[in-house]
mmCIF file of C-alpha atoms in Angstrom:
data_model
loop_
_atom_site.group_PDB
_atom_site.id
_atom_site.type_symbol
_atom_site.label_atom_id
_atom_site.label_comp_id
_atom_site.label_asym_id
_atom_site.label_seq_id
_atom_site.Cartn_x
_atom_site.Cartn_y
_atom_site.Cartn_z
ATOM 1 C CA UNK A 1 -11.377 2.975 22.320
ATOM 2 C CA UNK A 2 -11.394 6.751 22.947
ATOM 3 C CA UNK A 3 -10.215 6.543 26.598
ATOM 4 C CA UNK A 4 -7.106 4.254 25.866
ATOM 5 C CA UNK A 5 -6.267 6.462 22.841
ATOM 6 C CA UNK A 6 -6.520 9.680 24.951
ATOM 7 C CA UNK A 7 -4.153 8.304 27.634
ATOM 8 C CA UNK A 8 -1.745 6.887 24.998
ATOM 9 C CA UNK A 9 -1.521 10.478 23.431
ATOM 10 C CA UNK A 10 -0.926 11.891 26.799
ATOM 11 C CA UNK A 11 1.912 9.266 27.389
ATOM 12 C CA UNK A 12 3.374 9.883 24.106
ATOM 13 C CA UNK A 13 3.891 13.648 24.301
ATOM 14 C CA UNK A 14 4.207 14.276 27.970
ATOM 15 C CA UNK A 15 7.673 14.478 29.643
ATOM 16 C CA UNK A 16 8.819 11.334 31.129
ATOM 17 C CA UNK A 17 10.707 11.032 34.488
ATOM 18 C CA UNK A 18 13.505 9.203 32.715
ATOM 19 C CA UNK A 19 14.754 11.073 29.701
ATOM 20 C CA UNK A 20 15.865 7.959 27.995
ATOM 21 C CA UNK A 21 12.257 6.968 27.412
ATOM 22 C CA UNK A 22 11.764 10.217 25.390
ATOM 23 C CA UNK A 23 14.907 9.705 23.473
ATOM 24 C CA UNK A 24 14.074 6.003 22.561
ATOM 25 C CA UNK A 25 10.528 7.068 21.540
ATOM 26 C CA UNK A 26 11.875 9.597 19.201
ATOM 27 C CA UNK A 27 14.434 7.348 17.731
ATOM 28 C CA UNK A 28 11.645 4.744 17.146
ATOM 29 C CA UNK A 29 9.454 7.371 15.237
ATOM 30 C CA UNK A 30 12.397 8.616 13.312
ATOM 31 C CA UNK A 31 13.470 5.159 12.217
ATOM 32 C CA UNK A 32 10.059 4.467 10.972
ATOM 33 C CA UNK A 33 9.847 7.827 9.236
ATOM 34 C CA UNK A 34 13.315 7.284 7.511
ATOM 35 C CA UNK A 35 12.676 3.826 6.362
ATOM 36 C CA UNK A 36 9.154 4.748 5.081
ATOM 37 C CA UNK A 37 10.569 7.787 3.222
ATOM 38 C CA UNK A 38 13.322 5.454 1.764
ATOM 39 C CA UNK A 39 10.608 2.982 0.502
ATOM 40 C CA UNK A 40 8.711 5.792 -1.206
ATOM 41 C CA UNK A 41 11.818 7.240 -2.787
ATOM 42 C CA UNK A 42 13.453 4.089 -3.886
ATOM 43 C CA UNK A 43 10.312 2.347 -5.173
ATOM 44 C CA UNK A 44 9.371 5.510 -7.115
ATOM 45 C CA UNK A 45 12.919 5.884 -8.523
ATOM 46 C CA UNK A 46 12.729 2.207 -9.632
ATOM 47 C CA UNK A 47 9.310 2.853 -11.260
ATOM 48 C CA UNK A 48 10.837 5.695 -13.284
ATOM 49 C CA UNK A 49 13.820 3.770 -14.272
ATOM 50 C CA UNK A 50 11.801 0.780 -15.339
ATOM 51 C CA UNK A 51 9.426 3.026 -17.282
ATOM 52 C CA UNK A 52 12.542 4.599 -19.189
ATOM 53 C CA UNK A 53 13.893 1.204 -19.877
ATOM 54 C CA UNK A 54 10.665 -0.029 -21.240
ATOM 55 C CA UNK A 55 10.327 3.068 -23.363
ATOM 56 C CA UNK A 56 13.783 2.593 -24.734
ATOM 57 C CA UNK A 57 13.187 -0.906 -25.637
ATOM 58 C CA UNK A 58 9.740 -0.168 -27.138
ATOM 59 C CA UNK A 59 11.509 2.033 -29.585
ATOM 60 C CA UNK A 60 12.728 -1.079 -31.131
ATOM 61 C CA UNK A 61 9.876 -3.409 -30.017
ATOM 62 C CA UNK A 62 6.448 -3.008 -31.589
ATOM 63 C CA UNK A 63 3.062 -3.650 -29.943
ATOM 64 C CA UNK A 64 2.955 -6.880 -31.577
ATOM 65 C CA UNK A 65 5.614 -8.995 -33.480
ATOM 66 C CA UNK A 66 5.117 -11.773 -35.855
ATOM 67 C CA UNK A 67 7.781 -14.281 -36.465
ATOM 68 C CA UNK A 68 8.092 -17.723 -38.085
ATOM 69 C CA UNK A 69 7.632 -20.782 -35.858
ATOM 70 C CA UNK A 70 10.508 -22.287 -37.727
ATOM 71 C CA UNK A 71 13.249 -20.883 -39.907
ATOM 72 C CA UNK A 72 14.593 -17.374 -40.238
ATOM 73 C CA UNK A 73 12.473 -15.778 -43.103
ATOM 74 C CA UNK A 74 9.003 -16.115 -44.355
ATOM 75 C CA UNK A 75 6.474 -14.727 -46.897
ATOM 76 C CA UNK A 76 2.935 -14.140 -45.465
ATOM 77 C CA UNK A 77 0.204 -15.151 -47.928
ATOM 78 C CA UNK A 78 -1.346 -12.207 -49.570
ATOM 79 C CA UNK A 79 -4.880 -13.115 -48.357
ATOM 80 C CA UNK A 80 -3.693 -13.546 -44.848
ATOM 81 C CA UNK A 81 -2.038 -10.040 -45.075
ATOM 82 C CA UNK A 82 -5.373 -8.486 -46.233
ATOM 83 C CA UNK A 83 -7.204 -10.290 -43.226
ATOM 84 C CA UNK A 84 -4.419 -8.947 -40.723
ATOM 85 C CA UNK A 85 -4.809 -5.357 -42.080
ATOM 86 C CA UNK A 86 -8.662 -5.447 -41.614
ATOM 87 C CA UNK A 87 -8.381 -6.222 -37.809
ATOM 88 C CA UNK A 88 -9.920 -3.346 -35.791
ATOM 89 C CA UNK A 89 -6.992 -1.339 -34.050
ATOM 90 C CA UNK A 90 -4.313 -2.116 -36.458
ATOM 91 C CA UNK A 91 -2.408 1.218 -37.241
ATOM 92 C CA UNK A 92 0.893 0.157 -38.754
ATOM 93 C CA UNK A 93 2.159 -2.917 -40.754
ATOM 94 C CA UNK A 94 5.879 -2.971 -41.096
ATOM 95 C CA UNK A 95 7.946 -5.662 -42.678
ATOM 96 C CA UNK A 96 11.456 -6.084 -41.292
ATOM 97 C CA UNK A 97 14.308 -8.220 -42.410
ATOM 98 C CA UNK A 98 17.290 -8.659 -40.137
ATOM 99 C CA UNK A 99 20.656 -10.538 -40.415
ATOM 100 C CA UNK A 100 24.185 -10.128 -39.434
ATOM 101 C CA UNK A 101 26.818 -8.390 -41.705
ATOM 102 C CA UNK A 102 30.442 -7.341 -41.660
ATOM 103 C CA UNK A 103 30.774 -3.581 -41.424
ATOM 104 C CA UNK A 104 33.851 -1.978 -43.034
ATOM 105 C CA UNK A 105 34.725 1.664 -42.754
ATOM 106 C CA UNK A 106 38.271 2.746 -43.833
ATOM 107 C CA UNK A 107 40.585 0.057 -42.116
ATOM 108 C CA UNK A 108 38.250 -0.928 -39.421
ATOM 109 C CA UNK A 109 35.870 -3.895 -39.439
ATOM 110 C CA UNK A 110 33.258 -5.390 -37.078
ATOM 111 C CA UNK A 111 30.102 -7.709 -37.009
ATOM 112 C CA UNK A 112 26.747 -6.000 -36.565
ATOM 113 C CA UNK A 113 22.977 -6.709 -37.270
ATOM 114 C CA UNK A 114 21.539 -4.993 -40.250
ATOM 115 C CA UNK A 115 17.873 -4.355 -39.952
ATOM 116 C CA UNK A 116 15.894 -3.479 -43.053
ATOM 117 C CA UNK A 117 12.632 -1.573 -42.377
ATOM 118 C CA UNK A 118 9.661 -0.457 -44.299
ATOM 119 C CA UNK A 119 9.067 3.342 -44.736
ATOM 120 C CA UNK A 120 6.399 3.371 -42.018
ATOM 121 C CA UNK A 121 8.867 2.327 -39.317
ATOM 122 C CA UNK A 122 9.608 5.878 -38.404
ATOM 123 C CA UNK A 123 5.845 6.677 -38.007
ATOM 124 C CA UNK A 124 5.244 3.704 -35.871
ATOM 125 C CA UNK A 125 8.212 4.157 -33.418
ATOM 126 C CA UNK A 126 9.002 7.850 -33.528
ATOM 127 C CA UNK A 127 12.662 6.730 -33.900
ATOM 128 C CA UNK A 128 13.852 10.115 -35.015
ATOM 129 C CA UNK A 129 13.563 11.226 -31.255
ATOM 130 C CA UNK A 130 16.463 8.906 -30.397
ATOM 131 C CA UNK A 131 18.893 10.373 -32.919
ATOM 132 C CA UNK A 132 21.823 11.850 -31.065
ATOM 133 C CA UNK A 133 23.977 12.875 -34.221
ATOM 134 C CA UNK A 134 22.909 13.856 -37.623
ATOM 135 C CA UNK A 135 19.309 13.100 -38.549
ATOM 136 C CA UNK A 136 16.944 10.108 -39.281
ATOM 137 C CA UNK A 137 17.307 9.411 -42.981
ATOM 138 C CA UNK A 138 16.676 5.767 -44.090
ATOM 139 C CA UNK A 139 15.979 5.712 -47.711
ATOM 140 C CA UNK A 140 17.538 5.216 -51.153
ATOM 141 C CA UNK A 141 17.839 8.323 -53.438
ATOM 142 C CA UNK A 142 19.233 7.599 -56.828
ATOM 143 C CA UNK A 143 22.212 5.375 -56.458
ATOM 144 C CA UNK A 144 22.939 6.438 -52.765
ATOM 145 C CA UNK A 145 21.380 4.634 -49.831
ATOM 146 C CA UNK A 146 21.313 6.252 -46.341
ATOM 147 C CA UNK A 147 21.195 4.469 -42.964
ATOM 148 C CA UNK A 148 21.322 5.189 -39.221
ATOM 149 C CA UNK A 149 23.525 3.233 -36.918
ATOM 150 C CA UNK A 150 23.998 2.958 -33.073
ATOM 151 C CA UNK A 151 26.374 5.497 -31.772
ATOM 152 C CA UNK A 152 28.424 2.563 -30.263
ATOM 153 C CA UNK A 153 29.052 1.277 -33.774
ATOM 154 C CA UNK A 154 29.628 4.739 -35.055
ATOM 155 C CA UNK A 155 32.188 5.437 -32.370
ATOM 156 C CA UNK A 156 34.090 2.071 -32.839
ATOM 157 C CA UNK A 157 34.288 2.506 -36.603
ATOM 158 C CA UNK A 158 35.406 6.233 -36.316
ATOM 159 C CA UNK A 159 32.420 7.565 -38.498
ATOM 160 C CA UNK A 160 31.998 11.282 -38.590
ATOM 161 C CA UNK A 161 28.356 12.302 -39.276
ATOM 162 C CA UNK A 162 28.453 15.757 -40.785
ATOM 163 C CA UNK A 163 25.549 17.801 -42.290
ATOM 164 C CA UNK A 164 23.316 14.667 -42.012
ATOM 165 C CA UNK A 165 25.549 11.980 -43.531
ATOM 166 C CA UNK A 166 29.082 10.563 -43.324
ATOM 167 C CA UNK A 167 31.405 11.757 -45.994
ATOM 168 C CA UNK A 168 33.015 8.393 -46.464
ATOM 169 C CA UNK A 169 30.829 5.288 -47.291
ATOM 170 C CA UNK A 170 30.146 2.366 -44.951
ATOM 171 C CA UNK A 171 30.577 -0.998 -46.581
ATOM 172 C CA UNK A 172 28.394 -3.881 -45.737
ATOM 173 C CA UNK A 173 29.637 -7.364 -46.647
ATOM 174 C CA UNK A 174 27.649 -10.700 -46.391
ATOM 175 C CA UNK A 175 28.365 -14.152 -47.836
ATOM 176 C CA UNK A 176 26.443 -15.069 -50.969
ATOM 177 C CA UNK A 177 23.664 -17.634 -50.157
ATOM 178 C CA UNK A 178 25.189 -20.982 -50.707
ATOM 179 C CA UNK A 179 28.613 -19.791 -51.081
ATOM 180 C CA UNK A 180 31.725 -21.814 -49.804
ATOM 181 C CA UNK A 181 33.098 -19.879 -46.716
ATOM 182 C CA UNK A 182 36.355 -21.793 -46.392
ATOM 183 C CA UNK A 183 38.471 -18.647 -46.590
ATOM 184 C CA UNK A 184 40.005 -16.024 -44.446
ATOM 185 C CA UNK A 185 38.492 -12.609 -43.856
ATOM 186 C CA UNK A 186 41.290 -10.986 -45.687
ATOM 187 C CA UNK A 187 40.135 -12.575 -49.047
ATOM 188 C CA UNK A 188 36.521 -11.157 -49.324
ATOM 189 C CA UNK A 189 36.227 -11.672 -53.259
ATOM 190 C CA UNK A 190 33.152 -10.737 -55.149
ATOM 191 C CA UNK A 191 32.396 -14.324 -56.092
ATOM 192 C CA UNK A 192 31.895 -15.405 -52.386
ATOM 193 C CA UNK A 193 30.752 -11.966 -50.658
ATOM 194 C CA UNK A 194 28.104 -9.430 -51.565
ATOM 195 C CA UNK A 195 29.346 -5.953 -50.848
ATOM 196 C CA UNK A 196 27.244 -2.905 -50.770
ATOM 197 C CA UNK A 197 27.663 0.606 -49.850
ATOM 198 C CA UNK A 198 25.618 3.071 -47.681
ATOM 199 C CA UNK A 199 26.186 6.335 -46.026
ATOM 200 C CA UNK A 200 25.307 6.963 -42.232
ATOM 201 C CA UNK A 201 22.991 9.887 -41.926
ATOM 202 C CA UNK A 202 22.754 9.769 -38.082
ATOM 203 C CA UNK A 203 23.549 7.918 -34.980
ATOM 204 C CA UNK A 204 20.958 6.768 -32.371
ATOM 205 C CA UNK A 205 21.342 6.412 -28.776
ATOM 206 C CA UNK A 206 19.307 3.881 -26.640
ATOM 207 C CA UNK A 207 21.580 1.619 -24.422
ATOM 208 C CA UNK A 208 24.476 -0.677 -25.188
ATOM 209 C CA UNK A 209 22.348 -3.599 -25.965
ATOM 210 C CA UNK A 210 21.184 -1.642 -29.148
ATOM 211 C CA UNK A 211 23.888 0.962 -29.694
ATOM 212 C CA UNK A 212 26.585 -1.597 -30.500
ATOM 213 C CA UNK A 213 24.239 -3.860 -32.487
ATOM 214 C CA UNK A 214 22.132 -2.463 -35.201
ATOM 215 C CA UNK A 215 22.259 -0.585 -38.565
ATOM 216 C CA UNK A 216 18.955 0.457 -39.911
ATOM 217 C CA UNK A 217 18.604 0.452 -43.642
ATOM 218 C CA UNK A 218 15.653 0.439 -46.181
ATOM 219 C CA UNK A 219 14.245 -3.105 -46.540
ATOM 220 C CA UNK A 220 14.617 -3.212 -50.330
ATOM 221 C CA UNK A 221 18.329 -2.647 -49.711
ATOM 222 C CA UNK A 222 18.500 -5.262 -47.077
ATOM 223 C CA UNK A 223 16.742 -7.923 -49.488
ATOM 224 C CA UNK A 224 19.240 -7.150 -52.262
ATOM 225 C CA UNK A 225 22.223 -7.348 -49.730
ATOM 226 C CA UNK A 226 20.978 -10.781 -48.562
ATOM 227 C CA UNK A 227 19.679 -12.054 -51.840
ATOM 228 C CA UNK A 228 16.130 -12.299 -50.717
ATOM 229 C CA UNK A 229 12.870 -11.460 -52.761
ATOM 230 C CA UNK A 230 9.896 -10.593 -50.704
ATOM 231 C CA UNK A 231 10.889 -12.571 -47.703
ATOM 232 C CA UNK A 232 10.905 -10.903 -44.152
ATOM 233 C CA UNK A 233 12.398 -11.980 -40.813
ATOM 234 C CA UNK A 234 9.369 -10.513 -38.933
ATOM 235 C CA UNK A 235 6.392 -8.272 -39.285
ATOM 236 C CA UNK A 236 5.964 -5.465 -36.633
ATOM 237 C CA UNK A 237 2.426 -4.262 -35.835
ATOM 238 C CA UNK A 238 1.600 -0.824 -34.327
ATOM 239 C CA UNK A 239 -1.806 -0.525 -32.689
ATOM 240 C CA UNK A 240 -4.039 2.482 -32.313
ATOM 241 C CA UNK A 241 -4.211 4.053 -28.824
ATOM 242 C CA UNK A 242 -6.503 2.138 -26.577
ATOM 243 C CA UNK A 243 -6.460 -0.971 -28.767
ATOM 244 C CA UNK A 244 -6.733 -4.259 -26.874
ATOM 245 C CA UNK A 245 -3.250 -5.836 -27.515
ATOM 246 C CA UNK A 246 -4.246 -9.265 -26.291
ATOM 247 C CA UNK A 247 -7.301 -9.482 -28.401
ATOM 248 C CA UNK A 248 -5.599 -8.237 -31.455
ATOM 249 C CA UNK A 249 -2.717 -10.791 -31.060
ATOM 250 C CA UNK A 250 -5.228 -13.648 -30.464
ATOM 251 C CA UNK A 251 -7.106 -12.761 -33.690
ATOM 252 C CA UNK A 252 -3.799 -12.557 -35.583
ATOM 253 C CA UNK A 253 -2.702 -16.034 -34.309
ATOM 254 C CA UNK A 254 -6.022 -17.431 -35.282
ATOM 255 C CA UNK A 255 -5.558 -16.082 -38.940
ATOM 256 C CA UNK A 256 -1.866 -17.199 -39.258
ATOM 257 C CA UNK A 257 -2.098 -20.579 -37.634
ATOM 258 C CA UNK A 258 0.673 -22.648 -36.053
ATOM 259 C CA UNK A 259 3.356 -21.655 -38.651
ATOM 260 C CA UNK A 260 3.783 -18.252 -36.999
ATOM 261 C CA UNK A 261 4.221 -16.960 -33.545
ATOM 262 C CA UNK A 262 2.543 -13.812 -32.487
ATOM 263 C CA UNK A 263 4.254 -11.897 -29.577
ATOM 264 C CA UNK A 264 3.058 -8.942 -27.657
ATOM 265 C CA UNK A 265 5.556 -6.580 -26.013
ATOM 266 C CA UNK A 266 5.590 -8.510 -22.680
ATOM 267 C CA UNK A 267 6.337 -11.810 -24.583
ATOM 268 C CA UNK A 268 9.141 -10.086 -26.707
ATOM 269 C CA UNK A 269 10.911 -8.941 -23.551
ATOM 270 C CA UNK A 270 9.728 -11.558 -21.056
ATOM 271 C CA UNK A 271 13.151 -11.706 -19.241
ATOM 272 C CA UNK A 272 13.379 -8.013 -19.063
ATOM 273 C CA UNK A 273 10.062 -7.449 -17.427
ATOM 274 C CA UNK A 274 10.651 -10.438 -15.040
ATOM 275 C CA UNK A 275 13.924 -8.935 -13.993
ATOM 276 C CA UNK A 276 12.537 -5.500 -13.430
ATOM 277 C CA UNK A 277 9.770 -6.809 -11.306
ATOM 278 C CA UNK A 278 11.879 -9.156 -9.213
ATOM 279 C CA UNK A 279 14.310 -6.381 -8.677
ATOM 280 C CA UNK A 280 11.632 -4.151 -7.250
ATOM 281 C CA UNK A 281 10.239 -6.910 -5.266
ATOM 282 C CA UNK A 282 13.626 -7.914 -3.557
ATOM 283 C CA UNK A 283 14.300 -4.248 -2.935
ATOM 284 C CA UNK A 284 11.020 -3.916 -1.086
ATOM 285 C CA UNK A 285 11.700 -6.997 0.938
ATOM 286 C CA UNK A 286 15.094 -5.814 1.967
ATOM 287 C CA UNK A 287 13.832 -2.518 3.032
ATOM 288 C CA UNK A 288 11.229 -4.144 5.069
ATOM 289 C CA UNK A 289 13.729 -6.293 6.880
ATOM 290 C CA UNK A 290 15.439 -3.032 7.769
ATOM 291 C CA UNK A 291 12.117 -1.532 8.815
ATOM 292 C CA UNK A 292 11.607 -4.650 10.940
ATOM 293 C CA UNK A 293 14.841 -4.124 12.720
ATOM 294 C CA UNK A 294 14.265 -0.415 13.130
ATOM 295 C CA UNK A 295 10.591 -0.633 14.301
ATOM 296 C CA UNK A 296 11.442 -3.003 17.174
ATOM 297 C CA UNK A 297 12.903 0.104 19.110
ATOM 298 C CA UNK A 298 9.150 0.491 19.943
ATOM 299 C CA UNK A 299 9.459 -2.726 22.024
ATOM 300 C CA UNK A 300 12.081 -1.133 24.167
ATOM 301 C CA UNK A 301 10.194 2.121 24.413
ATOM 302 C CA UNK A 302 6.986 0.406 25.456
ATOM 303 C CA UNK A 303 8.634 -1.775 28.046
ATOM 304 C CA UNK A 304 10.314 1.182 29.723
ATOM 305 C CA UNK A 305 7.056 3.106 29.688
ATOM 306 C CA UNK A 306 5.125 0.338 31.258
ATOM 307 C CA UNK A 307 7.701 0.187 34.070
ATOM 308 C CA UNK A 308 7.566 3.964 34.549
ATOM 309 C CA UNK A 309 3.844 4.032 34.716
ATOM 310 C CA UNK A 310 3.510 1.333 37.411
ATOM 311 C CA UNK A 311 1.631 3.715 39.642
ATOM 312 C CA UNK A 312 -0.975 4.799 36.994
ATOM 313 C CA UNK A 313 -1.585 1.166 36.203
ATOM 314 C CA UNK A 314 -2.298 0.528 39.834
ATOM 315 C CA UNK A 315 -4.652 3.491 40.098
ATOM 316 C CA UNK A 316 -6.451 2.389 36.957
ATOM 317 C CA UNK A 317 -6.601 -1.312 38.246
ATOM 318 C CA UNK A 318 -7.890 -0.317 41.624
ATOM 319 C CA UNK A 319 -10.652 1.917 39.809
ATOM 320 C CA UNK A 320 -11.866 -1.133 38.000
ATOM 321 C CA UNK A 321 -9.798 -1.042 34.761
ATOM 322 C CA UNK A 322 -9.355 -4.741 33.527
ATOM 323 C CA UNK A 323 -6.196 -6.194 31.992
ATOM 324 C CA UNK A 324 -7.667 -5.580 28.400
ATOM 325 C CA UNK A 325 -8.108 -1.773 28.931
ATOM 326 C CA UNK A 326 -4.536 -1.334 30.220
ATOM 327 C CA UNK A 327 -3.120 -3.435 27.321
ATOM 328 C CA UNK A 328 -5.030 -1.280 24.913
ATOM 329 C CA UNK A 329 -3.583 1.936 26.256
ATOM 330 C CA UNK A 330 -0.023 0.811 25.719
ATOM 331 C CA UNK A 331 -0.854 -1.007 22.408
ATOM 332 C CA UNK A 332 -2.340 2.469 21.143
ATOM 333 C CA UNK A 333 0.965 4.129 22.287
ATOM 334 C CA UNK A 334 3.034 1.813 20.069
ATOM 335 C CA UNK A 335 0.592 2.183 17.122
ATOM 336 C CA UNK A 336 0.729 5.987 17.353
ATOM 337 C CA UNK A 337 4.547 6.023 17.201
ATOM 338 C CA UNK A 338 4.323 3.629 14.049
ATOM 339 C CA UNK A 339 1.645 5.604 12.406
ATOM 340 C CA UNK A 340 3.005 9.067 13.074
ATOM 341 C CA UNK A 341 6.564 7.980 11.923
ATOM 342 C CA UNK A 342 4.907 6.224 8.801
ATOM 343 C CA UNK A 343 2.786 9.238 7.751
ATOM 344 C CA UNK A 344 5.600 11.673 8.286
ATOM 345 C CA UNK A 345 8.116 9.536 6.363
ATOM 346 C CA UNK A 346 5.672 8.811 3.352
ATOM 347 C CA UNK A 347 4.892 12.611 3.186
ATOM 348 C CA UNK A 348 8.506 13.462 3.107
ATOM 349 C CA UNK A 349 9.208 10.754 0.598
ATOM 350 C CA UNK A 350 6.504 12.090 -1.688
ATOM 351 C CA UNK A 351 7.863 15.597 -1.349
ATOM 352 C CA UNK A 352 11.198 14.547 -2.454
ATOM 353 C CA UNK A 353 9.805 12.678 -5.433
ATOM 354 C CA UNK A 354 7.699 15.617 -6.516
ATOM 355 C CA UNK A 355 10.705 17.939 -6.354
ATOM 356 C CA UNK A 356 12.755 15.521 -8.447
ATOM 357 C CA UNK A 357 9.780 15.285 -10.919
ATOM 358 C CA UNK A 358 9.435 19.011 -11.127
ATOM 359 C CA UNK A 359 12.930 20.286 -11.017
ATOM 360 C CA UNK A 360 15.277 17.260 -11.650
ATOM 361 C CA UNK A 361 17.914 17.794 -9.016
ATOM 362 C CA UNK A 362 19.470 14.426 -9.406
ATOM 363 C CA UNK A 363 20.838 14.288 -12.967
ATOM 364 C CA UNK A 364 22.499 11.618 -15.118
ATOM 365 C CA UNK A 365 25.887 12.318 -16.765
ATOM 366 C CA UNK A 366 26.178 13.855 -20.264
ATOM 367 C CA UNK A 367 25.177 11.878 -23.175
ATOM 368 C CA UNK A 368 22.372 9.994 -21.503
ATOM 369 C CA UNK A 369 18.901 9.686 -23.056
ATOM 370 C CA UNK A 370 17.217 11.745 -20.239
ATOM 371 C CA UNK A 371 18.859 14.614 -18.237
ATOM 372 C CA UNK A 372 17.338 13.858 -14.818
ATOM 373 C CA UNK A 373 16.713 10.630 -13.041
ATOM 374 C CA UNK A 374 13.172 9.609 -13.820
ATOM 375 C CA UNK A 375 10.702 9.190 -10.929
ATOM 376 C CA UNK A 376 7.196 7.739 -10.968
ATOM 377 C CA UNK A 377 4.916 7.636 -8.036
ATOM 378 C CA UNK A 378 2.544 4.711 -8.048
ATOM 379 C CA UNK A 379 -0.563 4.603 -5.776
ATOM 380 C CA UNK A 380 -0.176 0.936 -5.269
ATOM 381 C CA UNK A 381 3.337 1.286 -3.936
ATOM 382 C CA UNK A 382 1.924 3.772 -1.217
ATOM 383 C CA UNK A 383 -0.704 1.362 -0.387
ATOM 384 C CA UNK A 384 1.777 -1.459 -0.010
ATOM 385 C CA UNK A 385 3.925 0.669 2.257
ATOM 386 C CA UNK A 386 1.022 1.775 4.415
ATOM 387 C CA UNK A 387 -0.128 -1.872 4.955
ATOM 388 C CA UNK A 388 3.442 -3.245 5.442
ATOM 389 C CA UNK A 389 4.490 -0.624 7.902
ATOM 390 C CA UNK A 390 1.194 -0.672 9.798
ATOM 391 C CA UNK A 391 1.428 -4.511 9.866
ATOM 392 C CA UNK A 392 4.940 -4.390 11.398
ATOM 393 C CA UNK A 393 4.027 -1.714 13.771
ATOM 394 C CA UNK A 394 1.195 -3.539 15.067
ATOM 395 C CA UNK A 395 3.188 -6.698 15.598
ATOM 396 C CA UNK A 396 5.927 -4.667 17.314
ATOM 397 C CA UNK A 397 3.354 -3.077 19.804
ATOM 398 C CA UNK A 398 1.231 -6.253 20.299
ATOM 399 C CA UNK A 399 4.164 -8.523 21.394
ATOM 400 C CA UNK A 400 5.740 -6.605 24.272
ATOM 401 C CA UNK A 401 2.311 -5.188 25.528
ATOM 402 C CA UNK A 402 0.740 -8.687 25.620
ATOM 403 C CA UNK A 403 3.733 -10.515 27.101
ATOM 404 C CA UNK A 404 4.728 -7.966 29.711
ATOM 405 C CA UNK A 405 1.390 -6.927 30.876
ATOM 406 C CA UNK A 406 0.431 -10.544 31.455
ATOM 407 C CA UNK A 407 3.234 -11.317 33.641
ATOM 408 C CA UNK A 408 3.361 -7.847 35.315
ATOM 409 C CA UNK A 409 -0.426 -7.633 36.141
ATOM 410 C CA UNK A 410 -0.622 -11.259 37.208
ATOM 411 C CA UNK A 411 2.249 -10.712 39.838
ATOM 412 C CA UNK A 412 1.310 -7.282 40.892
ATOM 413 C CA UNK A 413 -2.396 -7.087 41.094
ATOM 414 C CA UNK A 414 -3.925 -10.565 41.091
#
């Protein structure tokens, strides 16, 4: 294989009698490099964005969530609770009650979800890192209860968060359990609706799915608002670092039985994860189609090179070179064009990604959760790019060399 590769190197870098061959060869190499670079940059950018989305969703979604198989609320038996808390790897056990409520601030009203959480919700989620205005303060002190709301809700209601709380109260209204609701929203009397007051201590920012949806309050406040005793809508579990999520979830399901559904993060956001994976897959496929079109410039380059090197082929043939050796020379030429373009493109793509990670040249607009566009380089992506570009390059080199040399050598030198 050394001799064909040596000749291929000479052909690749030597000056051709027809300048068009040099130009087409250079274009072929540049096309492979550009598409390879684009694959590295785009896939790494999608990895970073997917990781950011997962991180944001995980601020609300725990490692494991327990929900009732039927109905909206439940009470887990105390004996089962003790068993659950003894499972190795369990770090946090947080009860959550979530229902809709009418929010009323001054003369503005809108519907949102009120989520009551246990005190260890903050430790489990580090939710205070998502506060964009004010501070995280979710507790009842004396006769005042404090909450945090999405900045979308805060903006629509016109709530001003100053010195860690809103000066005016936010009213939460929900229908009493079993009350007759055949009435207009203007007649919210105390016999039909429960009205409670809270003060907004901070506004969090994640994305529109959450920012326009949730108000977070203490769970005792939520239970009083909705008229529940010890009921919860869900139990959220935080695990120790390195804990086996699947094993813990399976053990919990075994303890709780069929009346409850235990979901890990993948199951909680199944549609989200499927969407992220399918977007990345289709992006990769589309870029490969572009590469397939670009890389077949090699076909034209090799065909023109074979025509130019007719005399060299004749000399090699007369010296005893067989058809297979001549094919390997021109096949090696095509492979070299593909590999050199691919390696240069991948290295350039990695350089761009590393510069973005280090310096964050490409930035988001103001008010976003991160300043610079996130980029994550994954070794598996680089491997897939190497294999895909190499495979397409081999195909683009093999076809013209095999077909053309078969016809040409048969006619000329048989």
